[in-house]
Amino acid sequence: MKIVVCIKQVPDAKDVRLDPETNTLARAGVESIMNPYDRHALEEGVRLAGEQGGTVTVLSMGPPQAQEVLREAVACGADEAVLVSDRAFAGADTWATTHTLAQAIMTVGGADLVLCGKQAIDGDTAQVGPGLAERLGYPYATCVKKLLGCAEGTLRLERMMDDGYDVLEVGLPALLTVVKEINQPRLPSLKGKMKAKKLEIKTLSAADIDADPGQIGLPGSPTQVVRVFSPQARGERTIFQGSVDEQVEQLARELEKSN
Amino acid sequence: MLKIDAEACIGCGLCEQACTFAAIRVEEGVAVVGDNCTLCGACVEVCEAGALNIPREAGKEPIDLSSWSGIWVYAEYRRERLAPVALELLGAGRRLADKRGVELAAVLIGPGDLDQAAAELIAHGADRVFAAADPSLAEFSDDSYGNILADLIRRHQPEIVLAGATALGRSFIPRVATMLAAGLTADCTELDIRAEDGALLQTRPAFGGNIMATIVCPRTRPQMATVRPMVMKPLDRNEKRRGEIVRVEPELSQLDSRTRVLESVAADLDRVNLAEADVVVAGGRGLENAEGFALVSRLAETLGGAVAASRAAVDSGWIPYPHQVGQTGKTVAPKIYIACGISGAIQHLVGMQSAETIIAINRDPDAPIFNVATHGIVGDVFEVIPKLIERLEKSR
Ligand SMILES: Cc1cc2nc3c(=O)[nH]c(=O)nc-3n(C[C@H](O)[C@H](O)[C@H](O)COP(=O)(O)OP(=O)(O)OC[C@H]3O[C@@H](n4cnc5c(N)ncnc54)[C@H](O)[C@@H]3O)c2cc1C
Ligand SMILES: Nc1ncnc2c1ncn2[C@@H]1O[C@H](COP(=O)(O)O)[C@@H](O)[C@H]1O
């Protein structure tokens, strides 16, 4: 079984904070990390490849610096790493991203199973997985919380819904997006770290993947950001004063007023 | 590419502060951009010298936008029930449709008789309801639901299509957008019409709510967005409103699904309640243990609200995961959110900061939760909560 795991390098959201004074982003040394959901996708891929026999290729679209997360993925058990990187990809929205990733997957010979995280913690769109599946012509399931089994080219799984979960069957090739409940990701092994250090990461440009210039980067993105701003500071704020009893009294009145 | 006008740049460093990717730096008094720039535009927005600019290339020939008209809402319907967000979207859609002077339609997909649900949609603002019914649609499928919606959109060409940012909507709407080569904006919290050209202004939080971005789709139609539940206001129900129900018979090929639901398991009601509750009482590590956490449940009961928790409380095993609010849990936007013993880490805030009124109870006056709170009590939860319960019960 050939498994491709899509991994994005993202700024660590817990370091990204709003400066309450200036209302701008205070960015004291924001670190780049592997998108947390993608770590779970990787773990599931490595586990499944081990169980079924197969290989795991990790794929990322990003600047050269995204090599770091690919190496980390190899240290955690991936066999191969592919980086699609080109200045022409900058500013891609999810439509352009899915074109690029789909072309890259076809360039490396397709896949039996593509795994993505539920969403990337920078954009939080959760659109790349389903969009990529459609580009590839694969069926898919989002928010997968458990793989129940894989037999004769059919996967059985549980997908989360708002009101519970569905048990689903899907034939390969397919794409899944996963949530963190699905597994507990392993740490890099020593052997993996050695391998990651030596591994040559295959780097593909827009031309290498035969990308449609009209569907990549900012010019190929149907959505355009016209304004970026800090969230409105909330209106009036009160910290109640006085004894605990007095504060409780003020809060109770407030609650009774609005409830 | 980000263009930097070195002459105009004053080296103030505002761009450096605004960049979430550490992609722009001031070197020797001038801003320089690195490889990891994503063209998000945050720096352009803050630059006071007007030295930064992202030139937009012409791109593809624009399609003829004039043939696209009307505003559509996908009305989620599951287990014989309309999702509340469907009515909220009609409220928002009505406002947009009136601004544009166009029709507001809803699309219903489901098994059996959809007339009652369709009537409900009309009473909440829809001029027209497309009702696609087939027994096989009892179970949600990305394939069949997507095929039906995409086909209707192709045939009727609405300029705007809105859907709830629910598990179901966020699963199949991206496929529909891809089938139509349409732009799609996820999880919007604000929608408006741009006066100059009638474009849909879609505003959404990004970076875990640290920045807000307004997005447009200038060259493609329809303009598609998923919208966060509990943010838009539904119209009051009005039986007198008139509308047309259009019955749609899905073709067999559209009903083909490459996935098969073997079983659909409903969670306990508690979990459903959380996203739809008007009052949510949440507890965090400050409750110290499971017995402490029970105070939160008692307060919720007194107020007739639902119980939520921070990840720290869930990880400690005081309450199961479906109650977790935040980036890796649920997003809620109740009328009142009471955070007890929660510090207010950004990953928690993104799940609750669009609540109408936020109340924080925390003994640390510097806890970040107070930055978003409407009202706060700096105090000990073990003292404040029991007193509050007692006081609320007295006035019943
Ligand atoms: C990728 C990622 C995803 C995450 N997703 C989520 C998520 O979805 N949801 C989420 O909640 N977190 C999430 N987190 C975790 C988040 O960063 C915080 O660690 C977590 O929210 C902290 O929970 P807390 O506020 O309960 O605990 P703490 O931060 O420990 O805060 C406890 C608070 O209680 C106060 N306190 C203590 N005792 C008392 C008392 N007796 N009376 C009054 N106040 C008291 C303290 O002053 C403190 O402010 C995520 C983290 C990461 C890295
Ligand atoms: N640039 C990228 N390179 C590789 N995978 C990506 C990229 N962007 C998104 N993905 C994948 O798509 C998932 C959803 O991302 P998003 O739709 O951006 O929230 C992520 O968890 C990744 O698995």
XYZ file of C-alpha atoms and ligand atoms in Angstrom:
731
model
C 0.000 0.000 0.000
C 1.333 3.415 -0.944
C 0.441 6.091 1.582
C 1.001 9.821 1.134
C 0.738 12.067 4.195
C 0.318 15.819 3.614
C 2.168 17.893 6.147
C 2.201 21.628 6.617
C 4.691 23.723 8.499
C 2.857 26.320 10.575
C 3.731 29.004 13.122
C 3.207 27.724 16.641
C -0.103 29.316 17.534
C 0.534 29.266 21.235
C 3.345 31.782 20.716
C 1.196 34.043 18.615
C -0.442 36.546 20.874
C -2.193 39.828 20.726
C -0.464 42.686 22.469
C -3.310 44.217 24.491
C -1.584 47.624 24.481
C -0.916 48.058 20.770
C -3.487 45.581 19.507
C -0.887 44.092 17.178
C 0.530 40.602 17.089
C 3.286 40.196 19.596
C 5.572 37.689 17.995
C 8.303 36.947 20.473
C 10.228 34.283 18.567
C 7.378 32.394 16.973
C 8.596 28.937 16.178
C 7.645 26.917 13.126
C 6.268 23.489 13.909
C 4.632 20.540 12.209
C 0.884 21.169 12.107
C -0.285 19.182 15.178
C -3.071 17.337 13.321
C -0.622 16.237 10.629
C 1.425 14.476 13.278
C -1.588 12.243 13.900
C -2.054 11.675 10.162
C 1.607 10.635 9.944
C 1.311 8.275 12.889
C -1.730 6.602 11.361
C 0.083 6.233 8.044
C 3.191 4.720 9.610
C 1.100 2.381 11.739
C -0.996 1.244 8.786
C 2.015 0.761 6.484
C 3.606 -1.389 9.175
C 0.478 -3.470 9.572
C -0.459 -3.818 5.892
C 2.940 -3.633 4.288
C 3.599 -0.436 2.395
C 5.435 2.839 2.273
C 4.788 6.305 3.630
C 5.701 9.384 1.613
C 5.383 12.736 3.339
C 4.523 15.686 1.140
C 4.589 19.392 1.853
C 4.074 22.511 -0.165
C 6.032 25.378 1.331
C 9.250 27.388 1.397
C 12.610 25.542 1.506
C 12.483 25.850 5.280
C 9.585 23.346 5.329
C 12.249 20.653 4.874
C 12.531 20.724 8.659
C 9.090 19.222 9.229
C 9.642 16.650 6.508
C 12.865 15.506 8.193
C 11.045 15.315 11.474
C 8.397 13.161 9.791
C 11.050 10.817 8.444
C 12.515 10.577 11.944
C 9.039 9.502 13.076
C 8.820 6.701 10.540
C 8.114 8.067 7.043
C 10.067 6.418 4.231
C 10.304 9.241 1.729
C 9.875 13.007 1.681
C 8.813 15.340 -1.103
C 8.826 19.125 -0.926
C 7.016 21.127 -3.581
C 8.538 24.540 -3.461
C 8.443 27.429 -5.854
C 8.061 31.164 -5.470
C 5.116 30.852 -7.804
C 3.175 28.985 -5.078
C 3.231 31.911 -2.619
C -0.142 33.242 -1.566
C -2.011 30.072 -2.511
C -5.510 29.680 -1.097
C -7.025 26.232 -0.609
C -8.059 25.946 -4.282
C -4.507 26.622 -5.486
C -3.037 24.445 -2.729
C -5.148 21.451 -3.696
C -4.132 21.812 -7.345
C -0.468 21.881 -6.355
C -0.702 18.939 -3.955
C -2.748 16.875 -6.425
C -0.231 17.492 -9.218
C 2.609 16.543 -6.863
C 0.870 13.313 -5.837
C 0.305 12.379 -9.467
C 3.944 13.209 -10.240
C 5.179 10.746 -7.613
C 2.913 8.061 -9.031
C -0.363 8.502 -7.147
C -1.345 6.852 -3.864
C -3.626 4.195 -2.443
C -4.311 6.329 0.576
C -3.777 10.050 1.216
C -3.851 11.244 4.822
C -4.260 14.858 5.934
C -4.780 16.571 9.239
C -8.296 17.823 9.963
C -7.075 21.382 9.575
C -3.946 23.507 9.673
C -3.726 25.670 12.798
C -2.722 28.815 10.881
C -5.645 29.109 8.491
C -7.989 26.686 10.276
C -9.872 26.105 7.020
C -10.137 22.287 6.944
C -10.746 22.647 3.193
C -7.558 21.204 1.732
C -8.393 17.552 2.517
C -11.813 17.380 0.807
C -10.670 19.654 -2.036
C -7.587 17.532 -2.680
C -9.692 14.355 -2.718
C -11.968 15.879 -5.342
C -8.987 16.958 -7.453
C -7.632 13.409 -7.316
C -11.036 11.884 -7.950
C -10.846 9.939 -4.678
C -13.656 9.401 -2.179
C -12.893 10.764 1.284
C -13.935 11.023 4.897
C -13.197 13.967 7.185
C -12.568 14.070 10.932
C -11.730 10.375 11.169
C -11.319 9.369 14.806
C -10.680 5.664 14.429
C -9.571 3.211 11.735
C -11.396 -0.035 12.391
C -9.758 -2.122 9.712
C -8.517 -2.484 6.183
C -9.301 -5.542 4.087
C -9.500 -6.216 0.372
C -8.963 -2.614 -0.553
C -11.718 -1.309 1.720
C -11.264 0.811 4.829
C -13.651 0.802 7.764
C -13.543 3.844 9.977
C -15.368 6.130 12.363
C -15.897 9.749 11.358
C -16.965 12.397 13.856
C -20.195 14.276 13.313
C -21.595 17.085 15.467
C -24.229 14.784 16.881
C -22.178 11.614 17.283
C -20.246 9.554 14.791
C -20.739 7.460 11.652
C -19.195 4.081 10.927
C -18.152 4.276 7.303
C -16.799 2.038 4.598
C -14.708 3.452 1.777
C -12.828 1.763 -1.047
C -9.229 2.611 -1.923
C -7.814 4.806 -3.300
C -9.199 7.297 -0.789
C -8.315 10.335 1.295
C -8.902 10.764 5.025
C -8.502 13.761 7.310
C -7.847 12.839 10.919
C -8.520 14.303 14.378
C -6.226 13.909 17.342
C -8.276 11.189 19.036
C -7.193 8.735 16.362
C -3.861 7.871 17.971
C -0.945 8.861 20.145
C 1.928 9.935 17.868
C 5.300 8.324 18.556
C 8.477 10.247 19.221
C 11.338 10.168 16.717
C 13.472 7.044 17.019
C 17.265 7.126 17.022
C 17.339 5.122 13.810
C 14.784 7.473 12.293
C 16.823 10.512 13.260
C 19.893 9.039 11.564
C 17.891 8.345 8.458
C 16.356 11.808 8.461
C 19.764 13.418 8.665
C 21.031 11.604 5.601
C 17.887 11.515 3.509
C 17.770 13.577 0.401
C 14.482 15.386 0.174
C 13.075 15.356 -3.305
C 12.229 18.941 -4.258
C 9.785 19.660 -7.038
C 9.126 23.000 -8.731
C 5.948 24.185 -10.417
C 7.346 23.001 -13.763
C 8.321 19.588 -12.325
C 4.732 18.847 -11.348
C 3.334 20.337 -14.545
C 1.248 22.816 -12.563
C -1.289 24.978 -14.375
C 0.039 28.554 -14.002
C -3.554 29.768 -13.754
C -4.219 27.595 -10.713
C -1.243 28.239 -8.452
C -0.128 30.873 -5.986
C -1.865 34.170 -5.430
C -2.915 34.779 -9.068
C -4.501 31.320 -9.222
C -6.481 31.744 -6.011
C -10.172 32.615 -6.313
C -10.231 34.021 -2.774
C -8.268 37.144 -1.985
C -7.554 38.695 1.357
C -8.470 42.360 1.173
C -7.945 43.311 4.788
C -6.201 41.875 7.805
C -6.873 43.406 11.191
C -6.779 42.711 14.893
C -9.968 41.417 16.423
C -12.082 44.158 17.912
C -11.289 44.584 21.542
C -14.529 43.745 23.303
C -16.753 46.577 24.445
C -17.070 47.700 28.047
C -15.387 45.507 30.564
C -15.938 45.428 34.253
C -14.003 43.734 36.976
C -16.347 43.739 39.949
C -15.062 45.350 43.095
C -15.796 44.978 46.790
C -16.127 41.992 49.065
C -16.776 38.559 47.585
C -20.417 38.864 48.604
C -20.729 42.226 46.884
C -19.072 40.926 43.753
C -21.333 37.881 43.696
C -24.325 40.166 44.091
C -23.287 42.305 41.093
C -22.650 39.222 38.980
C -25.959 37.619 39.940
C -27.800 40.803 38.893
C -25.923 40.864 35.631
C -26.822 37.220 34.991
C -30.462 37.748 35.828
C -30.561 40.733 33.517
C -29.226 38.901 30.494
C -30.631 35.450 31.093
C 5.504 38.931 -4.479
C 5.575 41.506 -1.737
C 7.005 44.747 -3.099
C 8.987 46.920 -0.741
C 9.588 50.547 -1.639
C 12.994 51.104 -0.036
C 12.693 54.871 -0.506
C 9.425 55.081 1.372
C 10.365 52.572 4.103
C 11.203 54.294 7.389
C 12.483 51.150 9.080
C 9.944 51.453 11.906
C 9.515 47.683 12.301
C 5.716 47.632 12.481
C 5.703 45.069 9.657
C 8.066 42.843 11.583
C 5.680 42.867 14.534
C 2.671 42.174 12.389
C 4.143 39.188 10.549
C 3.116 35.860 11.998
C 5.632 34.007 9.888
C 8.725 36.011 10.808
C 9.048 36.553 7.069
C 9.830 40.260 7.081
C 12.673 41.923 8.958
C 14.167 45.356 9.186
C 17.818 45.170 8.204
C 19.950 48.307 8.132
C 16.888 50.488 8.309
C 14.965 48.847 5.490
C 12.382 46.051 5.458
C 13.446 42.859 3.665
C 11.172 39.956 2.893
C 12.160 36.300 3.211
C 11.192 33.140 1.376
C 8.505 32.131 3.811
C 6.270 35.112 3.024
C 2.729 33.862 2.377
C 1.423 37.179 1.017
C -1.162 37.323 3.803
C -1.014 41.119 3.719
C -0.794 41.716 7.469
C 2.309 43.890 7.011
C 0.776 45.935 4.196
C -2.120 46.706 6.496
C 0.040 48.056 9.351
C 2.630 49.929 7.273
C 2.183 53.618 8.017
C 4.684 54.741 5.382
C 2.833 53.048 2.548
C 6.049 51.277 1.606
C 4.584 47.800 1.180
C 2.400 46.551 -1.612
C 1.223 43.235 -3.020
C 0.556 43.753 -6.716
C -2.306 41.637 -7.926
C -1.696 40.113 -11.299
C -4.539 40.198 -13.729
C -5.105 36.470 -13.557
C -7.566 34.649 -15.733
C -10.155 36.374 -17.831
C -13.029 37.117 -15.499
C -16.048 34.968 -16.148
C -19.309 36.674 -16.919
C -20.463 37.433 -13.419
C -23.752 39.037 -14.420
C -25.519 35.752 -15.112
C -25.145 34.786 -11.445
C -27.850 36.134 -9.190
C -29.535 35.329 -5.895
C -28.418 34.160 -2.490
C -28.568 30.537 -1.418
C -28.390 28.868 1.934
C -27.702 25.168 2.344
C -30.175 24.196 5.087
C -28.652 21.338 7.050
C -31.193 18.690 7.971
C -30.293 15.553 9.882
C -32.273 13.042 11.908
C -35.480 14.795 10.842
C -34.394 18.088 12.269
C -33.177 21.362 10.791
C -29.846 22.466 12.207
C -30.315 25.804 14.034
C -27.593 27.301 11.842
C -29.897 26.924 8.815
C -32.269 29.517 10.288
C -29.377 31.736 11.352
C -28.076 31.700 7.773
C -31.498 32.680 6.467
C -31.409 35.665 8.825
C -28.018 36.709 7.441
C -29.011 35.765 3.883
C -32.183 37.853 4.031
C -30.167 40.930 4.973
C -27.698 40.333 2.128
C -30.448 39.532 -0.390
C -32.312 42.736 0.474
C -29.114 44.735 0.091
C -28.519 43.184 -3.312
C -32.181 43.285 -4.275
C -32.214 39.578 -5.127
C -33.996 36.394 -4.132
C -33.135 34.270 -1.076
C -33.375 30.519 -1.584
C -32.650 27.507 0.600
C -31.580 24.016 -0.414
C -32.882 21.088 1.627
C -31.477 17.609 1.113
C -32.833 14.608 2.972
C -35.041 11.547 3.066
C -38.820 11.449 3.075
C -41.237 14.316 3.275
C -39.429 17.637 3.515
C -42.510 19.880 3.322
C -42.650 20.741 6.981
C -38.967 21.668 7.097
C -39.400 23.680 3.880
C -42.324 25.595 5.408
C -40.160 26.352 8.413
C -37.469 27.772 6.128
C -40.005 29.984 4.376
C -41.343 31.237 7.708
C -37.744 32.204 8.531
C -37.120 34.216 5.381
C -36.625 31.971 2.319
C -38.390 33.050 -0.893
C -37.835 29.658 -2.453
C -36.862 26.227 -1.162
C -35.323 23.529 -3.336
C -36.183 20.242 -1.667
C -34.258 17.201 -2.906
C -35.630 14.055 -1.338
C -34.665 10.407 -1.629
C -34.652 7.587 0.942
C -30.927 7.042 0.364
C -30.256 10.568 1.658
C -31.106 9.508 5.222
C -27.390 9.031 5.769
C -25.057 11.895 5.015
C -22.696 11.246 2.115
C -20.145 13.726 0.782
C -20.770 12.285 -2.674
C -24.555 12.382 -2.984
C -25.087 15.595 -1.004
C -22.280 17.270 -2.954
C -23.502 16.056 -6.354
C -27.016 17.334 -5.729
C -25.969 20.745 -4.432
C -23.346 21.278 -7.159
C -25.846 20.355 -9.859
C -28.473 22.775 -8.537
C -25.895 25.558 -8.342
C -24.779 24.929 -11.930
C -28.327 25.081 -13.171
C -29.555 28.111 -11.227
C -26.321 30.112 -10.825
C -26.723 31.848 -7.463
C -24.078 34.506 -6.809
C -23.611 33.526 -3.150
C -23.877 30.137 -1.427
C -23.736 29.932 2.381
C -23.592 26.831 4.577
C -23.107 26.206 8.297
C -19.535 25.585 9.441
C -20.675 22.350 11.076
C -18.959 18.963 10.797
C -21.249 18.140 7.885
C -20.927 21.488 6.106
C -17.167 21.642 6.470
C -16.964 18.109 5.101
C -18.887 18.359 1.834
C -18.944 22.065 0.940
C -15.204 22.127 0.063
C -15.892 19.345 -2.458
C -18.750 21.352 -3.988
C -16.534 24.433 -4.266
C -13.816 22.380 -5.936
C -16.306 20.844 -8.388
C -17.420 24.375 -9.324
C -13.940 25.947 -9.280
C -15.382 28.477 -6.841
C -13.644 30.299 -4.018
C -14.632 29.163 -0.530
C -14.047 30.921 2.775
C -14.166 28.822 5.934
C -15.888 29.541 9.216
C -16.912 33.171 8.660
C -18.141 35.272 11.557
C -19.205 38.344 9.584
C -20.721 38.828 6.140
C -21.451 41.991 4.228
C -21.864 43.349 0.728
C -19.218 45.702 -0.669
C -20.954 48.839 -1.836
C -18.882 49.493 -4.990
C -19.360 46.190 -6.740
C -21.739 44.060 -4.675
C -18.992 41.577 -3.766
C -19.465 39.455 -0.664
C -17.136 40.558 2.142
C -16.346 37.471 4.185
C -14.662 38.025 7.519
C -13.152 35.216 9.533
C -10.670 34.632 12.305
C -7.286 33.121 11.399
C -4.266 32.107 13.438
C -6.445 30.787 16.194
C -8.373 34.041 16.344
C -5.331 36.293 16.652
C -6.090 38.089 13.453
C -9.214 38.686 11.459
C -9.164 38.573 7.682
C -11.694 39.903 5.199
C -11.839 37.901 2.007
C -13.489 38.433 -1.390
C -13.782 36.327 -4.539
C -13.481 38.945 -7.281
C -13.307 36.735 -10.366
C -15.361 33.616 -9.690
C -18.947 32.682 -8.928
C -20.585 31.547 -6.818
C -18.953 33.155 -3.804
C -19.067 30.414 -1.199
C -18.658 30.545 2.571
C -19.209 28.352 5.566
C -20.445 30.359 8.542
C -19.886 29.680 12.216
C -23.003 28.531 14.076
C -24.545 30.825 16.716
C -23.048 33.986 15.229
C -25.759 35.154 12.837
C -29.227 36.034 14.097
C -32.290 34.238 12.764
C -35.399 36.241 11.888
C -38.477 35.786 14.011
C -40.724 33.058 12.717
C -43.466 34.516 10.559
C -46.187 32.160 9.295
C -47.442 34.817 6.914
C -44.299 34.828 4.833
C -44.893 33.340 1.391
C -42.493 31.211 -0.577
C -42.311 28.550 -3.207
C -41.280 24.940 -2.680
C -39.481 23.418 -5.674
C -39.305 19.633 -5.529
C -36.093 18.268 -6.974
C -35.716 14.682 -8.065
C -32.097 13.688 -7.801
C -30.829 11.601 -10.698
C -29.676 8.087 -9.912
C -26.091 8.911 -10.839
C -26.120 11.753 -8.315
C -27.162 9.389 -5.548
C -24.201 7.101 -6.138
C -21.911 7.201 -3.151
C -18.400 5.832 -2.968
C -18.683 5.729 0.813
C -21.192 3.681 2.742
C -22.521 4.413 6.214
C -22.791 1.146 8.133
C -24.045 2.729 11.302
C -24.809 6.225 12.565
C -24.324 6.605 16.290
C -25.953 9.531 18.097
C -24.036 10.927 21.049
C -25.670 11.769 24.336
C -27.726 14.935 24.253
C -25.314 16.709 26.526
C -22.895 17.021 23.691
C -25.428 18.396 21.259
C -26.548 20.873 23.881
C -23.148 22.439 24.260
C -23.036 23.958 20.767
C -26.619 25.159 20.958
C -26.880 26.238 24.594
C -27.577 29.869 25.485
C -25.613 29.565 28.697
C -22.353 27.645 28.999
C -20.468 27.213 32.247
C -16.881 26.080 31.759
C -14.311 24.875 34.242
C -10.532 24.581 34.065
C -7.541 23.418 36.042
C -8.451 25.872 38.803
C -11.172 23.464 39.976
C -8.348 21.173 41.124
C -10.137 17.813 40.971
C -13.280 15.996 39.907
C -15.156 16.993 43.074
C -14.181 20.605 42.491
C -15.345 20.350 38.921
C -18.766 19.243 40.136
C -19.254 22.870 41.256
C -19.258 23.875 37.601
C -21.959 21.344 36.807
C -24.047 22.622 39.730
C -23.757 26.218 38.549
C -24.718 25.135 35.029
C -27.740 23.342 36.407
C -28.803 26.392 38.404
C -28.618 28.530 35.262
C -30.111 25.892 32.983
C -26.925 25.849 30.936
C -24.489 23.336 29.494
C -21.142 22.301 30.937
C -17.856 22.895 29.129
C -14.197 22.557 30.013
C -10.682 23.589 29.110
C -8.328 20.988 27.765
C -6.527 20.884 31.100
C -9.741 19.759 32.816
C -10.450 17.183 30.110
C -6.890 15.860 30.184
C -7.198 15.478 33.940
C -10.172 13.216 33.362
C -12.713 15.339 35.238
C -15.051 15.457 32.270
C -15.089 13.689 28.879
C -13.669 15.173 25.688
C -16.973 16.154 24.004
C -17.165 18.984 26.546
C -13.834 20.495 25.560
C -13.990 24.001 24.128
C -11.206 25.451 22.030
C -9.026 24.875 19.078
C -9.018 21.112 19.449
C -12.513 20.971 20.891
C -15.794 22.662 20.138
C -16.485 26.214 19.121
C -19.338 27.749 21.050
C -20.951 31.165 20.892
C -23.594 31.244 23.624
C -25.253 34.347 25.053
C -23.347 33.829 28.300
C -20.078 31.977 28.825
C -18.806 31.650 32.373
C -15.154 30.618 32.621
C -14.233 29.300 36.079
C -10.590 28.660 36.919
C -9.546 28.939 33.281
C -6.444 30.958 32.440
C -7.548 31.872 28.919
C -4.862 30.314 26.731
C -5.297 31.324 23.104
C -6.312 27.766 22.182
C -9.183 28.028 24.624
C -10.176 31.564 23.619
C -10.681 30.692 19.959
C -13.442 28.329 20.958
C -15.485 30.822 22.973
C -14.519 34.413 22.243
C -17.522 35.104 20.075
C -19.828 34.549 23.060
C -22.022 37.607 23.637
C -21.154 38.004 27.314
C -18.081 36.411 28.853
C -17.745 36.148 32.596
C -14.452 35.124 34.181
C -13.845 33.894 37.687
C -10.146 33.528 38.411
C -7.943 34.321 41.383
C -5.101 35.629 39.229
C -5.871 39.232 38.205
C -3.375 38.927 35.330
C -4.960 35.842 33.778
C -5.444 36.482 30.034
C -9.092 35.403 30.301
C -9.792 38.866 31.767
C -8.695 40.436 28.452
C -11.743 39.011 26.723
C -14.149 38.995 29.662
C -17.148 41.324 29.766
C -17.346 40.945 33.531
C -14.805 39.492 35.877
C -14.445 38.438 39.478
C -10.940 38.141 40.820
C -11.471 35.498 43.453
C -11.394 31.880 44.532
C -13.750 29.597 42.629
C -14.385 27.538 45.761
C -15.728 30.611 47.484
C -17.374 32.446 44.581
C -19.270 29.617 42.872
C -21.092 28.259 45.962
C -22.071 31.808 46.930
C -23.276 32.525 43.427
C -25.378 29.358 43.336
C -26.871 30.209 46.704
C -27.670 33.766 45.628
C -29.238 32.662 42.325
C -31.352 30.021 44.003
C -32.627 32.539 46.552
C -34.121 34.761 43.886
C -36.000 31.963 42.171
C -2.151 22.466 19.718
C -2.857 22.783 21.005
C -4.225 22.712 21.041
C -4.930 23.030 22.219
N -6.293 22.983 22.198
C -6.968 23.387 23.316
C -8.400 23.425 23.330
O -9.076 23.056 22.360
N -9.025 23.852 24.430
C -8.336 24.255 25.556
O -8.985 24.646 26.530
N -7.003 24.189 25.581
C -6.296 23.768 24.497
N -4.934 23.718 24.554
C -4.279 23.910 25.857
C -4.114 25.354 26.275
O -2.897 25.841 25.735
C -4.036 25.481 27.801
O -2.997 24.655 28.276
C -5.324 25.115 28.531
O -6.437 25.777 27.942
C -5.219 25.513 29.961
O -6.374 25.125 30.692
P -6.773 25.881 32.035
O -7.030 27.310 31.729
O -7.891 25.104 32.636
O -5.509 25.644 32.963
P -4.415 26.670 33.460
O -3.777 27.394 32.349
O -3.524 25.906 34.388
O -5.226 27.750 34.245
C -5.852 27.533 35.473
C -6.343 28.876 35.984
O -7.093 28.692 37.150
C -6.801 29.727 38.072
N -7.060 29.174 39.430
C -6.382 28.210 40.081
N -6.965 27.968 41.260
C -8.018 28.788 41.373
C -9.012 29.019 42.358
N -9.053 28.319 43.498
N -9.941 29.973 42.131
C -9.933 30.701 40.982
N -9.029 30.511 40.015
C -8.076 29.578 40.202
C -5.357 30.056 37.830
O -5.104 31.413 38.211
C -5.225 29.845 36.316
O -5.446 31.069 35.623
C -4.225 23.392 23.397
C -2.824 23.443 23.355
C -2.140 23.144 22.189
C -0.647 23.244 22.180
N 0.948 23.568 2.097
C 0.566 22.322 2.468
N 1.411 21.269 2.281
C 1.037 20.023 2.649
N -0.142 19.731 3.221
C -1.009 20.734 3.439
C -0.704 22.081 3.066
N -1.765 22.853 3.405
C -2.681 22.019 3.967
N -2.239 20.737 3.990
C -2.932 19.533 4.509
O -4.319 19.806 4.594
C -4.773 19.747 5.942
C -5.848 20.791 6.155
O -5.342 22.094 5.987
P -6.255 23.406 5.874
O -7.339 23.086 4.899
O -5.309 24.474 5.402
O -6.823 23.690 7.251
C -3.516 19.889 6.786
O -3.673 19.278 8.045
C -2.483 19.185 5.908
O -2.565 17.775 6.067
